Short mmCIF file of C-alpha atoms in Angstrom, two decimals:
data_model
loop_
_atom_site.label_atom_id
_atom_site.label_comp_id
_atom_site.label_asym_id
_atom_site.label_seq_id
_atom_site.Cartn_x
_atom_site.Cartn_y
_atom_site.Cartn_z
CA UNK X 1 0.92 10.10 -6.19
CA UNK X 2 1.52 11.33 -2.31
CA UNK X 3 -0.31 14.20 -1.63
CA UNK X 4 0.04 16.15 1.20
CA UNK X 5 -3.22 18.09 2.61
CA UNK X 6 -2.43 21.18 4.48
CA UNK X 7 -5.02 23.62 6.84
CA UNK X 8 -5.76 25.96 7.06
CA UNK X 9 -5.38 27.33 3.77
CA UNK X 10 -4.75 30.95 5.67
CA UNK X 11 -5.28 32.73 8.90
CA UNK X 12 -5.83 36.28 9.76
CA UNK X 13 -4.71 36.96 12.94
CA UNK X 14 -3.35 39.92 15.71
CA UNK X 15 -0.01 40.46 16.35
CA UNK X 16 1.39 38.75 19.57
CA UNK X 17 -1.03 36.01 18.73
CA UNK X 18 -0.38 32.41 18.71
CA UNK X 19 -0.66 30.06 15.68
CA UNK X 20 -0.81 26.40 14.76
CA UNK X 21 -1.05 24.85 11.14
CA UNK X 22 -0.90 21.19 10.26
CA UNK X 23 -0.61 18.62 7.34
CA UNK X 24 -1.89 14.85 6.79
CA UNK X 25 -0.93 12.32 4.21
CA UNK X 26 -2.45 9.51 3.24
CA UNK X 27 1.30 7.95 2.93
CA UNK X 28 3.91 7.98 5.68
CA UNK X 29 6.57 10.13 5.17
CA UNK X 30 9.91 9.49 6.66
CA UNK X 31 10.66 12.71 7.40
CA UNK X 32 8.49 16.29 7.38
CA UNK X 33 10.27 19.84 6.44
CA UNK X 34 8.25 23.07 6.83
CA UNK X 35 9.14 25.96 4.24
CA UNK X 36 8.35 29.76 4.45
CA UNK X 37 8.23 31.21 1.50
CA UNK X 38 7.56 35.17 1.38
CA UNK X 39 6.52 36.78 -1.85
CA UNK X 40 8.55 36.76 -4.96
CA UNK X 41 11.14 34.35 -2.70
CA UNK X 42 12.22 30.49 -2.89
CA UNK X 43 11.31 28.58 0.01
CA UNK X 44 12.99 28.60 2.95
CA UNK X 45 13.82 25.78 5.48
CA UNK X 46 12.23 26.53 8.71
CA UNK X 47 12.38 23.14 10.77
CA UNK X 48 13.02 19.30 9.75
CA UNK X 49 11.60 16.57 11.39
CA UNK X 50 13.06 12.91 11.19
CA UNK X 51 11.72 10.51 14.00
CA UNK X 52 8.25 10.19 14.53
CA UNK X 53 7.13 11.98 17.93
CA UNK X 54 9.83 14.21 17.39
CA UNK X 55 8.74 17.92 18.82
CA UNK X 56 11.56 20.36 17.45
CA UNK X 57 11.67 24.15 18.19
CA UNK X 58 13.19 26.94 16.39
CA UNK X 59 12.91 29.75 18.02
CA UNK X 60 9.32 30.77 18.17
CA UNK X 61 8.49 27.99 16.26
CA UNK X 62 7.95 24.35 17.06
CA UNK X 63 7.33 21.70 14.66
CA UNK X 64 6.22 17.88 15.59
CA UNK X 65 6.60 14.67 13.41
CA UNK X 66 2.87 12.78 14.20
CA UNK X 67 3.36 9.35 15.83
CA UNK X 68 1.74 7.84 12.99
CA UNK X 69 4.31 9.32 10.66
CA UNK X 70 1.30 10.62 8.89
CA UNK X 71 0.77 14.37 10.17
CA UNK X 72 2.63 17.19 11.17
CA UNK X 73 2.06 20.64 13.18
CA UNK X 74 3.67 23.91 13.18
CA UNK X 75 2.99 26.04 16.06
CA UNK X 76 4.29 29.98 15.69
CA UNK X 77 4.10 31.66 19.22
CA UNK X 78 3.79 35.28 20.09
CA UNK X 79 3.44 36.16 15.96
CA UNK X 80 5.15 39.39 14.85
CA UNK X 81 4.56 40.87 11.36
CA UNK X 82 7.46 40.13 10.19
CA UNK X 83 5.80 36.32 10.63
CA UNK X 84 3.85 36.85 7.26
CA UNK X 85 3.87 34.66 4.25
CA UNK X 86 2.77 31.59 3.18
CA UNK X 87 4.15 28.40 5.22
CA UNK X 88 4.59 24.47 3.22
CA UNK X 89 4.93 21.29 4.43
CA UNK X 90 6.70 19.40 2.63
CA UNK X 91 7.92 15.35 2.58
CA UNK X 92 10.80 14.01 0.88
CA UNK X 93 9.22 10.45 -1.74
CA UNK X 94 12.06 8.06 -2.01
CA UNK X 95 10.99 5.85 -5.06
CA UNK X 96 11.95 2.43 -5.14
CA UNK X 97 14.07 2.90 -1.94
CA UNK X 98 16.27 5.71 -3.70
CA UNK X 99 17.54 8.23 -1.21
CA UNK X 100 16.96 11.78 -1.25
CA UNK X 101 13.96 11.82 -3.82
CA UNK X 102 11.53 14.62 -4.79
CA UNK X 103 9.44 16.88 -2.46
CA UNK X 104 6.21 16.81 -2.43
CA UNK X 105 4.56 20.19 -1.26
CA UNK X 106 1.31 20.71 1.01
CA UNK X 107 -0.79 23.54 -0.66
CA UNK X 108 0.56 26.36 1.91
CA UNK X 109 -1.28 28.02 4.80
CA UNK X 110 -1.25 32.29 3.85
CA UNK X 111 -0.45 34.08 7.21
CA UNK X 112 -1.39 37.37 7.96
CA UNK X 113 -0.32 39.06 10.79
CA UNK X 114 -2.31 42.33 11.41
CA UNK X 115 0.05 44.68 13.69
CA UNK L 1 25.85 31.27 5.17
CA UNK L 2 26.15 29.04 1.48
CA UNK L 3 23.15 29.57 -0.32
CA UNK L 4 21.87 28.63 -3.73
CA UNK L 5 21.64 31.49 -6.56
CA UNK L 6 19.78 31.78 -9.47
CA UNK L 7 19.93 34.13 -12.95
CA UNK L 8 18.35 35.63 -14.20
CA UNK L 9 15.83 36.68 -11.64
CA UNK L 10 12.99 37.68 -14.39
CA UNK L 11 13.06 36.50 -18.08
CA UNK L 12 10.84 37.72 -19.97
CA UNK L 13 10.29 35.30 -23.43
CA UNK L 14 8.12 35.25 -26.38
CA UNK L 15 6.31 31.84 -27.11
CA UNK L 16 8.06 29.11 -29.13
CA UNK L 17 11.83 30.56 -27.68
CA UNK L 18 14.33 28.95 -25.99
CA UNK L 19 15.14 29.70 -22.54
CA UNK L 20 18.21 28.94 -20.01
CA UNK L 21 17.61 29.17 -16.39
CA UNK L 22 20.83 29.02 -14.45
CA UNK L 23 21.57 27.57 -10.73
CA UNK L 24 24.93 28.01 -8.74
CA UNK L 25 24.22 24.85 -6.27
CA UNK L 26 25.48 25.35 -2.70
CA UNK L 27 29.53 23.99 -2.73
CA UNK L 28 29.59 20.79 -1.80
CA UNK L 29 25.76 19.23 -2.45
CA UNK L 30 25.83 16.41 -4.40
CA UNK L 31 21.88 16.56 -5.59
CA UNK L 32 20.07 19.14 -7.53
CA UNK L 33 16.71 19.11 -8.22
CA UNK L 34 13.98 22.01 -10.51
CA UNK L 35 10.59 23.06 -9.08
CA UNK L 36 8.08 25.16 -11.02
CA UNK L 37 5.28 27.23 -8.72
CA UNK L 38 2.54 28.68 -11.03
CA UNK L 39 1.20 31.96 -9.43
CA UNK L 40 -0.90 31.52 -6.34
CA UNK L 41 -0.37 27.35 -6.44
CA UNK L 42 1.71 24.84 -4.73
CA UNK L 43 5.66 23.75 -5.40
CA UNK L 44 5.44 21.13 -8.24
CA UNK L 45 8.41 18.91 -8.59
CA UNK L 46 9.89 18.71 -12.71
CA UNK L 47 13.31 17.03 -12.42
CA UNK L 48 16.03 15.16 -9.87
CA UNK L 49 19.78 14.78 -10.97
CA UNK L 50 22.51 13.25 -9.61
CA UNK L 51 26.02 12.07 -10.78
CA UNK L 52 25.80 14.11 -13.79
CA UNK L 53 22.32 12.17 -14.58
CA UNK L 54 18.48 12.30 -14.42
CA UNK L 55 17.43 10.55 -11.26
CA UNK L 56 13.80 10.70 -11.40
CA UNK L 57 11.24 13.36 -13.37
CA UNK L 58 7.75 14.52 -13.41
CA UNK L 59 4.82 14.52 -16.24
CA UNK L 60 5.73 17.97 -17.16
CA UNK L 61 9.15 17.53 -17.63
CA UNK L 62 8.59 16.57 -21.41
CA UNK L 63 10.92 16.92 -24.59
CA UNK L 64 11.11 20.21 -24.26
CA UNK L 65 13.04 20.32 -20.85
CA UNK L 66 16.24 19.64 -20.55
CA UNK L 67 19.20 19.52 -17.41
CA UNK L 68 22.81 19.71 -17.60
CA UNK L 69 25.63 20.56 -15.69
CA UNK L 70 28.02 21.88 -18.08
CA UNK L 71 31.14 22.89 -16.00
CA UNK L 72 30.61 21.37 -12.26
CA UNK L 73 29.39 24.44 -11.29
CA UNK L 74 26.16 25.68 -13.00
CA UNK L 75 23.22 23.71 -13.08
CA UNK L 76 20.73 24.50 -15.99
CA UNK L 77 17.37 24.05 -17.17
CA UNK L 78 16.61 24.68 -20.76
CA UNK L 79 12.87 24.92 -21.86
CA UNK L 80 13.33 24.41 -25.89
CA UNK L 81 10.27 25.92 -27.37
CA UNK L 82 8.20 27.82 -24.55
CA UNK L 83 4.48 27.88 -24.07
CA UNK L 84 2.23 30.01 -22.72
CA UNK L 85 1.36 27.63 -19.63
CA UNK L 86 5.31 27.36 -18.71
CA UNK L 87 4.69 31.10 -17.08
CA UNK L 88 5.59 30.49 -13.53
CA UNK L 89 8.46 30.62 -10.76
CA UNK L 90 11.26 28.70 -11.40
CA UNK L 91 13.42 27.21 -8.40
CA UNK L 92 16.51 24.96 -7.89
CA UNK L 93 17.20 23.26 -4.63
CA UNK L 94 20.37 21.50 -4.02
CA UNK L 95 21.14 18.70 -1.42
CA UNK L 96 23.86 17.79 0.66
CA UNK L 97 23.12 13.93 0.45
CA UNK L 98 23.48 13.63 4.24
CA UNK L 99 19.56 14.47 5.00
CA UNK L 100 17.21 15.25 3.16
CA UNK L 101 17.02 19.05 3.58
CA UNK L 102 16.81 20.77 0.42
CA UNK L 103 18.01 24.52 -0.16
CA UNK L 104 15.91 26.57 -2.49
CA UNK L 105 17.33 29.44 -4.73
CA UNK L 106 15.66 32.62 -4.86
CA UNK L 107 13.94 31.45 -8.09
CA UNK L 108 13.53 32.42 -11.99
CA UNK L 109 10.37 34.49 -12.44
CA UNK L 110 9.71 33.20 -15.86
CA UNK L 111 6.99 35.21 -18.42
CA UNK L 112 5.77 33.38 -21.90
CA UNK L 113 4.24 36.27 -23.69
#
């Protein structure tokens, strides 16, 4: 199956610091979504990425869709505690040409921001 | 801002019991879809539904899972005789069906004593 490989698996850095984080696949996705998930929590929808190239911001964070369709980045600038938790890629796989299929989940970078 | 709920937050079980985990989908998403997340490991995908059907599941969605969507509102996921191993977060993420952003709930912490 589509596996999605995600570094680094977690950072340790001081507040006010910048960050980047990426993912690769082996399969090209047609579109990339980065999660944050904080403990105890569901995922939630940071940025989503649809056209390869594509360099979308939210905030302090910008996310870019790899040319090859094959990678992704997330960038987090200026981090503030409040930054900590543990961040997923993720890629929609449409089987068979089916729309909206499952998502497949990188294995999460752990972010800690030390104040 | 819609979001998607979940009860109960913690269920506690003992082995071979049934359990019902319960989703309130965001108003107008058409797609609804289960994730399990054992502690400390990645999102894992168990089941897709759409149209009041199964549109695509995984290996561990066996016999003993089931979906339904009894009254257009809740979406469940029944776990007929539970096992140790089934210990882990539960979430449901719903869809719009215009992109393919999906909204987690806050998730089912569920224990298999």
């Amino acid at each position: 199956g589509q596996q999605l490989n995600q570094s680094p698996q977690s950072m340790f850095i001081q507040e006010g610091e910048d960050v980047s984080m990426n993912c690769t696949s082996s399969s090209i996705f047609n579109t990339w979504l980065w999660y944050k998930q904080d403990p105890g929590e569901g995922p939630v929808l940071l940025i989503a990425l649809y056209k390869a190239g594509e360099l979308t911001s939210n905030g302090r964070l910008t996310a870019q869709f790899g040319i090859t369709r094959k990678d992704s980045f997330l960038n987090i600038s200026a981090s503030i505690p409040s930054d900590v938790g543990i961040y997923f890629c993720a890629g929609p796989f449409n089987a068979g040409g089916t729309s909206y299929g499952k998502l497949t989940f990188g294995q999460g970078t752990i972010l800690t921001v030390h104040p | 801002e819609p979001e998607v709920t979940q009860t109960p937050s913690h269920q506690v079980t003992q082995m071979g019991q049934e359990v019902i985990l319960r989703c309130v989908p965001i108003s107008n998403h058409l797609y609804f879809y289960w994730y399990r997340q054992i502690l400390g490991q990645k999102v894992e995908f168990l089941v897709s539904f759409y149209n009041n059907e199964i549109s695509e599941k995984s290996e561990i969605f066996d016999d003993q899972f089931s979906v339904e969507r009894p009254d257009g509102s809740n979406f469940t996921l029944k776990i007929r005789s539970t096992k140790l191993e089934d210990s882990a977060m539960y979430f449901c993420a719903t869809l719009a069906g215009v992109t393919d952003e999906q909204f987690f709930g806050p998730g089912t912490r569920l224990t298999v004593l």
